[in-house]
Coordinates of N, CA and C in Angstrom, one line a residue:
L293 N -17.6 5.8 -82.0 CA -18.9 5.4 -82.1 C -19.9 6.5 -81.6
L294 N -19.5 7.2 -80.6 CA -20.3 8.3 -80.1 C -20.5 9.4 -81.2
R295 N -19.4 9.8 -81.8 CA -19.5 10.8 -82.8 C -20.2 10.3 -84.0
S296 N -20.0 9.0 -84.4 CA -20.7 8.5 -85.5 C -22.2 8.5 -85.3
L297 N -22.7 8.1 -84.1 CA -24.1 8.1 -83.9 C -24.7 9.5 -83.7
T298 N -24.0 10.4 -83.0 CA -24.6 11.7 -82.7 C -24.3 12.7 -83.8
G299 N -23.2 12.5 -84.5 CA -22.7 13.5 -85.4 C -22.2 14.8 -84.8
R300 N -22.1 14.8 -83.5 CA -21.7 16.0 -82.8 C -20.8 15.8 -81.6
Y301 N -21.2 14.9 -80.7 CA -20.5 14.7 -79.4 C -19.3 13.8 -79.6
R302 N -18.3 14.1 -78.7 CA -17.0 13.5 -78.9 C -16.6 12.7 -77.6
K303 N -17.1 13.0 -76.5 CA -16.6 12.4 -75.3 C -17.7 12.4 -74.2
L304 N -17.7 11.4 -73.4 CA -18.6 11.3 -72.2 C -17.7 11.3 -70.9
D305 N -18.2 11.9 -69.9 CA -17.5 11.9 -68.6 C -18.5 11.8 -67.5
L306 N -18.1 11.2 -66.4 CA -18.9 11.1 -65.2 C -18.3 12.2 -64.2
V307 N -19.0 13.2 -64.0 CA -18.5 14.3 -63.1 C -19.5 14.5 -61.9
E308 N -19.0 14.2 -60.7 CA -19.8 14.2 -59.5 C -21.2 13.6 -59.7
N309 N -21.2 12.3 -60.1 CA -22.4 11.5 -60.3 C -23.3 12.0 -61.4
Q310 N -22.8 12.8 -62.3 CA -23.6 13.3 -63.4 C -22.9 13.0 -64.7
L311 N -23.6 12.4 -65.7 CA -23.0 12.1 -67.0 C -23.0 13.4 -67.8
M312 N -21.8 13.7 -68.2 CA -21.5 15.0 -69.0 C -21.1 14.5 -70.4
I313 N -21.6 15.3 -71.4 CA -21.3 15.0 -72.8 C -20.5 16.2 -73.4
Q314 N -19.5 16.0 -74.2 CA -18.7 17.1 -74.7 C -18.7 17.1 -76.2
D315 N -18.8 18.3 -76.8 CA -18.6 18.5 -78.2 C -17.3 19.3 -78.3
Q316 N -17.1 19.8 -79.5 CA -15.8 20.5 -79.7 C -15.7 21.8 -79.0
Y317 N -16.8 22.3 -78.5 CA -16.8 23.7 -77.8 C -17.0 23.6 -76.3
S318 N -17.8 22.7 -75.8 CA -18.2 22.8 -74.4 C -18.6 21.4 -73.9
Q319 N -18.9 21.4 -72.6 CA -19.4 20.2 -72.0 C -20.8 20.5 -71.4
Y320 N -21.7 19.5 -71.5 CA -23.1 19.7 -71.1 C -23.5 18.5 -70.2
P321 N -24.5 18.7 -69.3 CA -25.1 17.6 -68.6 C -25.9 16.8 -69.7
L322 N -25.9 15.5 -69.6 CA -26.7 14.7 -70.6 C -28.2 15.1 -70.4
S323 N -28.6 15.4 -69.2 CA -30.0 15.8 -69.0 C -30.5 17.0 -69.8
Q324 N -29.6 17.8 -70.3 CA -30.0 19.0 -71.0 C -30.1 18.8 -72.5
L325 N -29.8 17.6 -73.0 CA -29.9 17.3 -74.4 C -31.4 17.0 -74.8
S326 N -31.7 17.1 -76.1 CA -33.0 16.7 -76.6 C -33.2 15.2 -76.4
T327 N -34.4 14.8 -76.5 CA -34.8 13.4 -76.4 C -34.0 12.6 -77.4
G328 N -34.0 13.0 -78.7 CA -33.3 12.3 -79.7 C -31.8 12.2 -79.5
A329 N -31.2 13.3 -79.0 CA -29.7 13.2 -78.7 C -29.4 12.3 -77.6
K330 N -30.3 12.4 -76.5 CA -30.1 11.4 -75.4 C -30.1 10.0 -75.8
E331 N -31.1 9.7 -76.7 CA -31.3 8.3 -77.2 C -30.1 7.9 -78.0
Q332 N -29.5 8.8 -78.8 CA -28.3 8.5 -79.6 C -27.1 8.2 -78.7
V333 N -27.0 9.0 -77.6 CA -25.9 8.8 -76.7 C -26.0 7.5 -75.9
Q334 N -27.3 7.2 -75.6 CA -27.5 5.9 -74.8 C -27.3 4.7 -75.7
I335 N -27.6 4.8 -77.0 CA -27.3 3.7 -77.9 C -25.8 3.5 -78.0
A336 N -25.1 4.6 -78.2 CA -23.6 4.5 -78.2 C -23.0 3.9 -77.0
L337 N -23.5 4.3 -75.8 CA -23.1 3.6 -74.6 C -23.3 2.1 -74.6
R338 N -24.6 1.7 -74.9 CA -24.9 0.3 -74.9 C -24.0 -0.5 -75.9
L339 N -23.8 0.1 -77.1 CA -23.0 -0.6 -78.1 C -21.5 -0.7 -77.6
G340 N -21.0 0.4 -77.0 CA -19.7 0.4 -76.5 C -19.5 -0.6 -75.4
I341 N -20.4 -0.7 -74.5 CA -20.3 -1.7 -73.4 C -20.4 -3.1 -74.0
A342 N -21.4 -3.3 -74.9 CA -21.5 -4.6 -75.5 C -20.3 -5.1 -76.2
S343 N -19.6 -4.2 -77.0 CA -18.4 -4.5 -77.7 C -17.3 -4.8 -76.7
K344 N -17.2 -4.1 -75.7 CA -16.1 -4.3 -74.7 C -16.3 -5.7 -74.0
I345 N -17.6 -5.9 -73.6 CA -17.8 -7.2 -72.8 C -17.6 -8.4 -73.8
S346 N -17.9 -8.3 -75.0 CA -17.8 -9.4 -76.0 C -16.4 -9.5 -76.6
S347 N -15.5 -8.6 -76.1 CA -14.1 -8.6 -76.7 C -14.1 -8.3 -78.2
G348 N -15.1 -7.6 -78.7 CA -15.2 -7.2 -80.1 C -15.9 -8.3 -80.9
N349 N -16.3 -9.4 -80.3 CA -17.1 -10.4 -81.1 C -18.5 -9.9 -81.3
P350 N -19.0 -10.3 -82.5 CA -20.4 -9.8 -82.8 C -21.4 -10.4 -81.9
L351 N -22.4 -9.6 -81.6 CA -23.5 -10.0 -80.7 C -24.8 -9.8 -81.5
F352 N -25.9 -9.7 -80.8 CA -27.2 -9.4 -81.4 C -27.7 -8.1 -80.7
L353 N -28.5 -7.4 -81.5 CA -29.0 -6.1 -81.1 C -30.5 -6.0 -81.4
V354 N -31.3 -5.8 -80.4 CA -32.8 -5.6 -80.7 C -33.1 -4.1 -80.3
L355 N -33.6 -3.4 -81.3 CA -34.0 -2.0 -81.1 C -35.5 -1.8 -81.4
D356 N -36.2 -1.2 -80.5 CA -37.6 -0.9 -80.7 C -37.8 0.6 -80.9
D357 N -37.9 1.0 -82.1 CA -38.1 2.4 -82.5 C -37.0 3.3 -81.8
A358 N -35.8 2.9 -81.8 CA -34.8 3.6 -81.1 C -34.4 4.9 -81.8
F359 N -34.8 5.1 -83.0 CA -34.4 6.3 -83.8 C -35.6 7.2 -84.0
Q360 N -36.7 6.9 -83.4 CA -38.0 7.6 -83.6 C -37.9 9.1 -83.2
H361 N -37.1 9.5 -82.2 CA -37.0 10.8 -81.7 C -35.9 11.6 -82.4
S362 N -35.1 10.9 -83.3 CA -34.0 11.6 -83.9 C -34.5 12.4 -85.1
D363 N -33.7 13.4 -85.4 CA -34.0 14.3 -86.6 C -34.0 13.4 -87.8
W364 N -34.8 13.8 -88.8 CA -34.9 13.0 -90.0 C -33.5 12.9 -90.7
E365 N -32.7 14.0 -90.7 CA -31.4 13.9 -91.3 C -30.5 13.0 -90.6
R366 N -30.6 12.9 -89.3 CA -29.7 12.0 -88.4 C -30.1 10.6 -88.6
R367 N -31.4 10.3 -88.9 CA -31.8 8.9 -89.0 C -31.0 8.1 -90.0
E368 N -30.7 8.7 -91.1 CA -29.9 7.9 -92.1 C -28.6 7.5 -91.6
A369 N -27.9 8.4 -90.9 CA -26.6 8.1 -90.3 C -26.7 7.0 -89.3
L370 N -27.8 7.1 -88.5 CA -28.0 6.0 -87.5 C -28.2 4.7 -88.1
I371 N -29.0 4.6 -89.2 CA -29.2 3.4 -89.9 C -28.0 2.9 -90.6
N372 N -27.2 3.8 -91.1 CA -25.9 3.4 -91.7 C -25.0 2.7 -90.6
T373 N -25.0 3.3 -89.4 CA -24.2 2.8 -88.3 C -24.6 1.4 -87.9
V374 N -25.9 1.2 -87.8 CA -26.5 -0.2 -87.5 C -26.2 -1.1 -88.6
T375 N -26.3 -0.7 -89.8 CA -26.0 -1.6 -91.0 C -24.6 -2.0 -91.0
A376 N -23.7 -1.1 -90.6 CA -22.3 -1.4 -90.6 C -22.0 -2.5 -89.5
L377 N -22.8 -2.5 -88.4 CA -22.7 -3.5 -87.4 C -23.1 -4.9 -88.0
A378 N -24.2 -4.8 -88.8 CA -24.7 -6.1 -89.4 C -23.6 -6.6 -90.4
K379 N -22.9 -5.7 -91.1 CA -21.9 -6.2 -92.0 C -20.7 -6.8 -91.2
Q380 N -20.6 -6.5 -89.9 CA -19.6 -7.1 -89.1 C -20.1 -8.3 -88.3
D381 N -21.2 -8.9 -88.8 CA -21.8 -10.1 -88.3 C -22.6 -10.0 -87.1
W382 N -23.0 -8.7 -86.7 CA -24.0 -8.6 -85.6 C -25.3 -8.9 -86.2
Q383 N -26.2 -9.5 -85.4 CA -27.5 -9.8 -85.8 C -28.4 -8.6 -85.2
V384 N -29.0 -7.9 -86.1 CA -29.8 -6.7 -85.7 C -31.2 -6.9 -86.1
I385 N -32.1 -6.6 -85.1 CA -33.5 -6.7 -85.2 C -34.0 -5.3 -84.9
Y386 N -34.7 -4.6 -85.8 CA -35.2 -3.3 -85.5 C -36.7 -3.3 -85.7
L387 N -37.4 -3.0 -84.7 CA -38.9 -2.9 -84.8 C -39.3 -1.5 -84.9
T388 N -40.2 -1.2 -85.8 CA -40.7 0.2 -86.0 C -42.1 0.3 -86.5
M389 N -42.8 1.3 -86.1 CA -44.1 1.7 -86.7 C -44.0 3.0 -87.5
D390 N -42.8 3.5 -87.6 CA -42.5 4.7 -88.3 C -42.2 4.4 -89.8
D391 N -43.0 4.9 -90.7 CA -42.8 4.6 -92.1 C -41.5 5.1 -92.7
H392 N -41.1 6.3 -92.2 CA -39.9 6.9 -92.7 C -38.7 6.0 -92.3
I393 N -38.6 5.6 -91.1 CA -37.5 4.7 -90.7 C -37.6 3.4 -91.4
R394 N -38.7 2.8 -91.6 CA -38.9 1.5 -92.3 C -38.4 1.7 -93.8
K395 N -38.7 2.8 -94.4 CA -38.3 3.0 -95.8 C -36.8 3.1 -95.9
L396 N -36.2 3.9 -94.9 CA -34.8 4.0 -94.9 C -34.0 2.7 -94.7
F397 N -34.6 1.9 -93.7 CA -34.0 0.6 -93.5 C -34.0 -0.3 -94.7
Q398 N -35.2 -0.2 -95.4 CA -35.3 -1.0 -96.6 C -34.3 -0.6 -97.7
Q399 N -34.2 0.7 -97.9 CA -33.3 1.2 -98.9 C -31.8 0.9 -98.6
I400 N -31.5 1.3 -97.4 CA -30.0 1.1 -97.0 C -29.7 -0.4 -96.8
G401 N -30.6 -1.1 -96.1 CA -30.3 -2.5 -95.8 C -30.2 -3.3 -97.1
E402 N -31.1 -3.1 -98.0 CA -31.1 -3.9 -99.2 C -29.9 -3.5 -100.1
S403 N -29.5 -2.3 -100.1 CA -28.4 -1.9 -100.9 C -27.0 -2.3 -100.3
Q404 N -26.9 -2.3 -99.0 CA -25.7 -2.6 -98.4 C -25.5 -4.1 -97.9
L405 N -26.7 -4.7 -97.6 CA -26.6 -6.1 -97.1 C -27.1 -7.2 -98.1
G406 N -27.7 -6.7 -99.2 CA -28.2 -7.6 -100.2 C -29.1 -8.7 -99.6
A407 N -28.7 -10.0 -99.9 CA -29.5 -11.1 -99.5 C -29.6 -11.3 -98.0
D408 N -28.6 -10.7 -97.3 CA -28.6 -10.8 -95.8 C -29.6 -9.9 -95.1
F409 N -30.2 -9.0 -95.9 CA -31.3 -8.1 -95.3 C -32.6 -8.8 -95.4
R410 N -33.3 -8.8 -94.2 CA -34.7 -9.4 -94.2 C -35.6 -8.3 -93.6
Y411 N -36.8 -8.3 -94.3 CA -37.9 -7.4 -93.8 C -39.1 -8.2 -93.6
H412 N -39.7 -8.0 -92.4 CA -41.0 -8.7 -92.1 C -42.0 -7.7 -91.6
E413 N -43.2 -7.8 -92.1 CA -44.2 -6.9 -91.7 C -45.2 -7.7 -90.8
L414 N -45.5 -7.2 -89.6 CA -46.4 -7.9 -88.7 C -47.7 -7.2 -88.7
D415 N -48.7 -8.0 -88.8 CA -50.1 -7.5 -88.8 C -50.7 -7.4 -87.4

């Protein structure tokens, strides 16, 4: 899940009260990552913990512009990951004011979820 969400990082470790992230070359303190990368790691942690607690049973997920700080190229992969959760019967609610993220969710959600995809615009 970590690699799927970040596209780069493979492992998390707690070293002397500091969360460390590892890619194929080195290990870094989480605090040194960009805002977008930190948010991707934090989502992976939340989803991993939620899956473990629920024994793999689907839950619900509410995200409020969780991908806003991610690179535009990474956003599509993040939305594909969340859509895959919805295909596994997770209920996903994503709130955004970002037009790019909204359009990606509409394209990917409609094509992969069909009638199960819902879009609501709030005024």
